[in-house]
PDB file of C-alpha atoms in Angstrom:
ATOM      1  CA  UNK A   1       0.146   0.046  -0.070  1.00  0.00           C
ATOM      2  CA  UNK A   2       1.321   3.570  -0.796  1.00  0.00           C
ATOM      3  CA  UNK A   3       2.380   5.590   2.014  1.00  0.00           C
ATOM      4  CA  UNK A   4       0.444   8.662   1.476  1.00  0.00           C
ATOM      5  CA  UNK A   5       1.188  11.112   4.248  1.00  0.00           C
ATOM      6  CA  UNK A   6       4.374  12.671   5.015  1.00  0.00           C
ATOM      7  CA  UNK A   7       6.399  13.988   8.407  1.00  0.00           C
ATOM      8  CA  UNK A   8       7.327  17.237   9.239  1.00  0.00           C
ATOM      9  CA  UNK A   9      10.871  16.178   9.151  1.00  0.00           C
ATOM     10  CA  UNK A  10      10.341  15.147   5.245  1.00  0.00           C
ATOM     11  CA  UNK A  11       9.753  18.909   4.677  1.00  0.00           C
ATOM     12  CA  UNK A  12      12.368  19.992   6.665  1.00  0.00           C
ATOM     13  CA  UNK A  13      14.958  17.749   4.545  1.00  0.00           C
ATOM     14  CA  UNK A  14      13.326  19.093   1.303  1.00  0.00           C
ATOM     15  CA  UNK A  15      13.562  22.679   2.874  1.00  0.00           C
ATOM     16  CA  UNK A  16      17.731  22.413   3.659  1.00  0.00           C
ATOM     17  CA  UNK A  17      18.155  20.710   0.342  1.00  0.00           C
ATOM     18  CA  UNK A  18      16.441  23.787  -1.548  1.00  0.00           C
ATOM     19  CA  UNK A  19      17.733  26.024   0.958  1.00  0.00           C
ATOM     20  CA  UNK A  20      14.238  27.229   1.191  1.00  0.00           C
ATOM     21  CA  UNK A  21      11.652  27.690   4.116  1.00  0.00           C
ATOM     22  CA  UNK A  22       8.928  24.818   4.572  1.00  0.00           C
ATOM     23  CA  UNK A  23       5.794  26.996   4.011  1.00  0.00           C
ATOM     24  CA  UNK A  24       7.366  27.619   0.346  1.00  0.00           C
ATOM     25  CA  UNK A  25       7.118  23.804  -0.398  1.00  0.00           C
ATOM     26  CA  UNK A  26       3.774  23.412   1.462  1.00  0.00           C
ATOM     27  CA  UNK A  27       2.310  26.049  -0.495  1.00  0.00           C
ATOM     28  CA  UNK A  28       3.415  24.330  -3.575  1.00  0.00           C
ATOM     29  CA  UNK A  29       1.711  21.055  -2.528  1.00  0.00           C
ATOM     30  CA  UNK A  30      -1.396  22.919  -1.623  1.00  0.00           C
ATOM     31  CA  UNK A  31      -2.003  24.208  -4.914  1.00  0.00           C
ATOM     32  CA  UNK A  32      -1.059  21.589  -6.964  1.00  0.00           C
ATOM     33  CA  UNK A  33      -3.032  18.970  -4.928  1.00  0.00           C
ATOM     34  CA  UNK A  34      -4.939  20.618  -2.070  1.00  0.00           C
ATOM     35  CA  UNK A  35      -1.916  18.872  -0.192  1.00  0.00           C
ATOM     36  CA  UNK A  36      -2.604  15.283  -0.967  1.00  0.00           C
ATOM     37  CA  UNK A  37      -0.652  13.540  -3.707  1.00  0.00           C
ATOM     38  CA  UNK A  38      -2.994  10.401  -3.786  1.00  0.00           C
ATOM     39  CA  UNK A  39      -6.526   9.296  -4.115  1.00  0.00           C
ATOM     40  CA  UNK A  40      -8.738   7.167  -1.890  1.00  0.00           C
ATOM     41  CA  UNK A  41      -7.899   3.971  -3.615  1.00  0.00           C
ATOM     42  CA  UNK A  42      -3.985   4.506  -3.413  1.00  0.00           C
ATOM     43  CA  UNK A  43      -3.378   5.588  -6.802  1.00  0.00           C
ATOM     44  CA  UNK A  44      -1.685   8.756  -7.085  1.00  0.00           C
ATOM     45  CA  UNK A  45      -3.211  12.210  -8.118  1.00  0.00           C
ATOM     46  CA  UNK A  46      -3.040  12.891 -12.205  1.00  0.00           C
ATOM     47  CA  UNK A  47      -4.209  15.036 -14.612  1.00  0.00           C
ATOM     48  CA  UNK A  48      -4.130  14.188 -18.038  1.00  0.00           C
ATOM     49  CA  UNK A  49      -3.506  16.753 -20.591  1.00  0.00           C
ATOM     50  CA  UNK A  50      -4.794  15.405 -23.980  1.00  0.00           C
ATOM     51  CA  UNK A  51      -2.888  18.619 -25.699  1.00  0.00           C
ATOM     52  CA  UNK A  52       0.608  17.093 -24.884  1.00  0.00           C
ATOM     53  CA  UNK A  53      -0.850  13.506 -25.919  1.00  0.00           C
ATOM     54  CA  UNK A  54      -1.560  15.113 -28.917  1.00  0.00           C
ATOM     55  CA  UNK A  55       1.815  16.435 -29.722  1.00  0.00           C
ATOM     56  CA  UNK A  56       3.655  13.292 -28.382  1.00  0.00           C
ATOM     57  CA  UNK A  57       1.477  11.638 -31.310  1.00  0.00           C
ATOM     58  CA  UNK A  58       1.463  14.218 -33.992  1.00  0.00           C
ATOM     59  CA  UNK A  59      -2.522  14.509 -33.863  1.00  0.00           C
ATOM     60  CA  UNK A  60      -3.168  11.043 -35.407  1.00  0.00           C
ATOM     61  CA  UNK A  61      -5.908  10.451 -32.718  1.00  0.00           C
ATOM     62  CA  UNK A  62      -7.234  14.111 -32.653  1.00  0.00           C
ATOM     63  CA  UNK A  63     -10.458  13.311 -34.817  1.00  0.00           C
ATOM     64  CA  UNK A  64     -11.577   9.727 -33.417  1.00  0.00           C
ATOM     65  CA  UNK A  65     -10.532  10.651 -29.540  1.00  0.00           C
ATOM     66  CA  UNK A  66     -11.229  14.257 -28.949  1.00  0.00           C
ATOM     67  CA  UNK A  67     -11.814  13.673 -25.283  1.00  0.00           C
ATOM     68  CA  UNK A  68      -8.196  12.607 -25.094  1.00  0.00           C
ATOM     69  CA  UNK A  69      -6.494  14.395 -27.828  1.00  0.00           C
ATOM     70  CA  UNK A  70      -6.562  17.821 -29.183  1.00  0.00           C
ATOM     71  CA  UNK A  71      -4.462  20.456 -30.483  1.00  0.00           C
ATOM     72  CA  UNK A  72      -4.360  23.374 -27.745  1.00  0.00           C
ATOM     73  CA  UNK A  73      -4.825  22.910 -23.627  1.00  0.00           C
ATOM     74  CA  UNK A  74      -8.459  22.995 -22.920  1.00  0.00           C
ATOM     75  CA  UNK A  75      -9.797  22.894 -19.457  1.00  0.00           C
ATOM     76  CA  UNK A  76     -13.303  21.893 -20.493  1.00  0.00           C
ATOM     77  CA  UNK A  77     -11.652  18.329 -21.509  1.00  0.00           C
ATOM     78  CA  UNK A  78     -10.661  17.254 -18.117  1.00  0.00           C
ATOM     79  CA  UNK A  79     -12.919  14.856 -15.976  1.00  0.00           C
ATOM     80  CA  UNK A  80     -16.146  16.038 -14.447  1.00  0.00           C
ATOM     81  CA  UNK A  81     -17.260  15.027 -11.076  1.00  0.00           C
ATOM     82  CA  UNK A  82     -18.952  16.096  -8.037  1.00  0.00           C
ATOM     83  CA  UNK A  83     -15.786  16.249  -5.985  1.00  0.00           C
ATOM     84  CA  UNK A  84     -11.993  15.869  -6.488  1.00  0.00           C
ATOM     85  CA  UNK A  85     -12.025  12.265  -5.447  1.00  0.00           C
ATOM     86  CA  UNK A  86     -14.524  11.540  -8.464  1.00  0.00           C
ATOM     87  CA  UNK A  87     -12.568  13.777 -10.846  1.00  0.00           C
ATOM     88  CA  UNK A  88      -9.435  12.160 -10.125  1.00  0.00           C
ATOM     89  CA  UNK A  89     -10.585   8.593 -11.085  1.00  0.00           C
ATOM     90  CA  UNK A  90     -12.117  10.415 -14.046  1.00  0.00           C
ATOM     91  CA  UNK A  91      -8.396  11.511 -14.891  1.00  0.00           C
ATOM     92  CA  UNK A  92      -7.290   8.082 -14.381  1.00  0.00           C
ATOM     93  CA  UNK A  93      -9.942   6.733 -16.517  1.00  0.00           C
ATOM     94  CA  UNK A  94      -8.522   9.210 -19.439  1.00  0.00           C
ATOM     95  CA  UNK A  95      -5.172   8.112 -18.947  1.00  0.00           C
ATOM     96  CA  UNK A  96      -6.052   4.443 -19.414  1.00  0.00           C
ATOM     97  CA  UNK A  97      -7.910   5.049 -22.564  1.00  0.00           C
ATOM     98  CA  UNK A  98      -4.798   6.962 -23.850  1.00  0.00           C
ATOM     99  CA  UNK A  99      -2.471   3.882 -22.837  1.00  0.00           C
ATOM    100  CA  UNK A 100      -4.326   1.686 -25.021  1.00  0.00           C
ATOM    101  CA  UNK A 101      -3.730   4.082 -27.818  1.00  0.00           C
ATOM    102  CA  UNK A 102      -0.029   4.840 -27.455  1.00  0.00           C
ATOM    103  CA  UNK A 103       1.321   3.911 -23.913  1.00  0.00           C
ATOM    104  CA  UNK A 104       4.537   5.656 -23.908  1.00  0.00           C
ATOM    105  CA  UNK A 105       3.040   9.122 -24.573  1.00  0.00           C
ATOM    106  CA  UNK A 106       0.151   8.613 -22.299  1.00  0.00           C
ATOM    107  CA  UNK A 107       2.447   8.086 -19.610  1.00  0.00           C
ATOM    108  CA  UNK A 108       4.320  11.215 -20.697  1.00  0.00           C
ATOM    109  CA  UNK A 109       1.052  13.283 -20.845  1.00  0.00           C
ATOM    110  CA  UNK A 110      -0.304  13.093 -17.472  1.00  0.00           C
ATOM    111  CA  UNK A 111       1.210  15.117 -14.008  1.00  0.00           C
ATOM    112  CA  UNK A 112       1.575  13.295 -10.891  1.00  0.00           C
ATOM    113  CA  UNK A 113       1.396  12.848  -7.097  1.00  0.00           C
ATOM    114  CA  UNK A 114       1.623  15.961  -4.696  1.00  0.00           C
ATOM    115  CA  UNK A 115       3.534  18.249  -6.999  1.00  0.00           C
ATOM    116  CA  UNK A 116       2.077  17.553 -10.448  1.00  0.00           C
ATOM    117  CA  UNK A 117       5.251  16.630 -12.350  1.00  0.00           C
ATOM    118  CA  UNK A 118       4.959  15.675 -15.837  1.00  0.00           C
ATOM    119  CA  UNK A 119       5.624  12.325 -17.042  1.00  0.00           C
ATOM    120  CA  UNK A 120       7.445  14.179 -19.720  1.00  0.00           C
ATOM    121  CA  UNK A 121       9.958  15.555 -16.994  1.00  0.00           C
ATOM    122  CA  UNK A 122      10.973  12.423 -15.417  1.00  0.00           C
ATOM    123  CA  UNK A 123      14.570  12.742 -16.451  1.00  0.00           C
ATOM    124  CA  UNK A 124      14.695  16.083 -14.787  1.00  0.00           C
ATOM    125  CA  UNK A 125      13.810  14.209 -11.729  1.00  0.00           C
ATOM    126  CA  UNK A 126      16.499  11.767 -11.928  1.00  0.00           C
ATOM    127  CA  UNK A 127      14.521   8.738 -13.467  1.00  0.00           C
ATOM    128  CA  UNK A 128      15.741   7.097 -16.462  1.00  0.00           C
ATOM    129  CA  UNK A 129      12.291   6.011 -17.918  1.00  0.00           C
ATOM    130  CA  UNK A 130       8.860   7.424 -17.107  1.00  0.00           C
ATOM    131  CA  UNK A 131       7.684   4.114 -16.150  1.00  0.00           C
ATOM    132  CA  UNK A 132      10.033   3.702 -13.051  1.00  0.00           C
ATOM    133  CA  UNK A 133       9.073   7.512 -12.426  1.00  0.00           C
ATOM    134  CA  UNK A 134       5.159   6.564 -12.406  1.00  0.00           C
ATOM    135  CA  UNK A 135       5.909   3.216 -10.483  1.00  0.00           C
ATOM    136  CA  UNK A 136       7.665   5.351  -7.873  1.00  0.00           C
ATOM    137  CA  UNK A 137       4.869   8.074  -7.799  1.00  0.00           C
ATOM    138  CA  UNK A 138       2.214   5.245  -6.968  1.00  0.00           C
ATOM    139  CA  UNK A 139       4.449   4.249  -3.905  1.00  0.00           C
ATOM    140  CA  UNK A 140       5.093   6.744  -1.462  1.00  0.00           C
ATOM    141  CA  UNK A 141       4.159  10.922  -0.934  1.00  0.00           C
ATOM    142  CA  UNK A 142       7.892  10.913   0.009  1.00  0.00           C
ATOM    143  CA  UNK A 143       8.591  10.072  -3.786  1.00  0.00           C
ATOM    144  CA  UNK A 144       6.661  12.906  -4.782  1.00  0.00           C
ATOM    145  CA  UNK A 145       8.897  15.177  -2.511  1.00  0.00           C
ATOM    146  CA  UNK A 146      12.155  14.044  -3.551  1.00  0.00           C
ATOM    147  CA  UNK A 147      11.136  14.341  -7.239  1.00  0.00           C
ATOM    148  CA  UNK A 148       9.841  17.637  -6.672  1.00  0.00           C
ATOM    149  CA  UNK A 149      13.378  18.669  -5.051  1.00  0.00           C
ATOM    150  CA  UNK A 150      15.356  17.326  -8.164  1.00  0.00           C
ATOM    151  CA  UNK A 151      13.215  18.753 -10.410  1.00  0.00           C
ATOM    152  CA  UNK A 152      13.511  22.316  -9.247  1.00  0.00           C
ATOM    153  CA  UNK A 153      17.292  22.074  -8.600  1.00  0.00           C
ATOM    154  CA  UNK A 154      17.488  20.756 -12.132  1.00  0.00           C
ATOM    155  CA  UNK A 155      15.425  23.625 -13.594  1.00  0.00           C
ATOM    156  CA  UNK A 156      16.928  26.280 -11.527  1.00  0.00           C
ATOM    157  CA  UNK A 157      13.871  27.515  -9.514  1.00  0.00           C
ATOM    158  CA  UNK A 158      15.276  27.079  -6.396  1.00  0.00           C
ATOM    159  CA  UNK A 159      16.231  30.604  -6.211  1.00  0.00           C
ATOM    160  CA  UNK A 160      12.536  31.795  -6.907  1.00  0.00           C
ATOM    161  CA  UNK A 161      11.116  29.469  -4.580  1.00  0.00           C
ATOM    162  CA  UNK A 162      13.665  30.413  -1.924  1.00  0.00           C
ATOM    163  CA  UNK A 163      12.825  34.353  -2.792  1.00  0.00           C
ATOM    164  CA  UNK A 164       9.246  33.616  -3.059  1.00  0.00           C
ATOM    165  CA  UNK A 165       9.104  35.610  -6.591  1.00  0.00           C
ATOM    166  CA  UNK A 166       5.722  33.821  -7.134  1.00  0.00           C
ATOM    167  CA  UNK A 167       5.118  35.208 -10.932  1.00  0.00           C
ATOM    168  CA  UNK A 168       8.027  33.902 -11.905  1.00  0.00           C
ATOM    169  CA  UNK A 169       7.827  30.694 -10.190  1.00  0.00           C
ATOM    170  CA  UNK A 170       4.193  30.277 -11.519  1.00  0.00           C
ATOM    171  CA  UNK A 171       5.470  31.149 -15.258  1.00  0.00           C
ATOM    172  CA  UNK A 172       8.031  28.381 -15.305  1.00  0.00           C
ATOM    173  CA  UNK A 173       6.353  25.875 -13.120  1.00  0.00           C
ATOM    174  CA  UNK A 174       2.871  26.173 -14.274  1.00  0.00           C
ATOM    175  CA  UNK A 175       3.514  27.501 -17.729  1.00  0.00           C
ATOM    176  CA  UNK A 176       2.588  30.655 -19.626  1.00  0.00           C
ATOM    177  CA  UNK A 177      -1.043  30.369 -18.913  1.00  0.00           C
ATOM    178  CA  UNK A 178      -0.691  30.679 -15.084  1.00  0.00           C
ATOM    179  CA  UNK A 179      -2.135  33.962 -15.093  1.00  0.00           C
ATOM    180  CA  UNK A 180      -5.540  32.931 -16.187  1.00  0.00           C
ATOM    181  CA  UNK A 181      -5.458  30.573 -13.368  1.00  0.00           C
ATOM    182  CA  UNK A 182      -4.211  32.966 -10.930  1.00  0.00           C
ATOM    183  CA  UNK A 183      -1.578  30.404  -9.926  1.00  0.00           C
ATOM    184  CA  UNK A 184       1.133  33.081  -8.589  1.00  0.00           C
ATOM    185  CA  UNK A 185      -1.781  34.591  -6.182  1.00  0.00           C
ATOM    186  CA  UNK A 186      -2.631  31.064  -5.093  1.00  0.00           C
ATOM    187  CA  UNK A 187       0.799  30.402  -4.240  1.00  0.00           C
ATOM    188  CA  UNK A 188       1.087  33.831  -2.383  1.00  0.00           C
ATOM    189  CA  UNK A 189      -2.172  32.836  -0.456  1.00  0.00           C
ATOM    190  CA  UNK A 190      -1.052  29.552   0.527  1.00  0.00           C
ATOM    191  CA  UNK A 191       2.377  30.397   1.648  1.00  0.00           C
ATOM    192  CA  UNK A 192       0.674  33.186   4.023  1.00  0.00           C
ATOM    193  CA  UNK A 193      -1.543  30.789   5.611  1.00  0.00           C
ATOM    194  CA  UNK A 194       1.263  28.449   6.206  1.00  0.00           C
ATOM    195  CA  UNK A 195       3.640  30.945   7.431  1.00  0.00           C
ATOM    196  CA  UNK A 196       0.665  32.097   9.797  1.00  0.00           C
ATOM    197  CA  UNK A 197       0.170  28.476  10.936  1.00  0.00           C
ATOM    198  CA  UNK A 198       3.834  28.411  12.433  1.00  0.00           C
ATOM    199  CA  UNK A 199       3.262  31.617  14.609  1.00  0.00           C
ATOM    200  CA  UNK A 200       2.113  30.870  18.380  1.00  0.00           C
ATOM    201  CA  UNK A 201      -0.990  31.679  19.281  1.00  0.00           C
ATOM    202  CA  UNK A 202      -1.612  34.388  22.194  1.00  0.00           C
ATOM    203  CA  UNK A 203      -2.618  32.527  25.060  1.00  0.00           C
ATOM    204  CA  UNK A 204      -6.291  33.054  26.209  1.00  0.00           C
ATOM    205  CA  UNK A 205      -6.713  35.362  28.774  1.00  0.00           C
ATOM    206  CA  UNK A 206      -8.014  34.233  32.026  1.00  0.00           C
ATOM    207  CA  UNK A 207     -10.754  35.977  33.633  1.00  0.00           C
ATOM    208  CA  UNK A 208     -10.290  36.437  37.219  1.00  0.00           C
ATOM    209  CA  UNK A 209     -13.485  37.083  39.264  1.00  0.00           C
ATOM    210  CA  UNK A 210     -13.727  40.121  41.251  1.00  0.00           C
ATOM    211  CA  UNK A 211     -13.920  39.544  45.132  1.00  0.00           C
TER     212      UNK A 211
END
């Protein structure tokens, strides 16, 4: 069974690796996956990107499979559902359908886990194959965190994360559509919440009855 939770020590180790503060890492996790990299059935959270699948398969499936293969990013193509869990199950259904057409392209075309790293970026996370990357993403949340650290270092985004340059981080991590998603604003708000959570709460004053 997948180990779905992280300990505070895991975040602290990652923060030392990236030379940033823990709230910065937690902010990215919150925005990308609400802080949880797994579905209830133990599979990692994914988001299947049909425009990436179309790119890797040169558009040959666009006409007959427009729900999973299309030329441009289209948010309306994502799985629908009453909650995040149902939508997550729907995304896996889309990935499985794409795998039947072209398994390698399908695995490349989904983002995985707590930090939603794309399959085609597996080598930037230290993996020699997308299959091993996907397998590891299904094993533990710690693997999600380690992959994130490797990716951030390899693409040299650690400085932006360290200094909380959210716009630049958002542009390079989430892509050129980040403003449409208000990704940088979400990161800033999430970071502020996690910083606030670290501050000790003021003690509640004790009322002393007058004699």
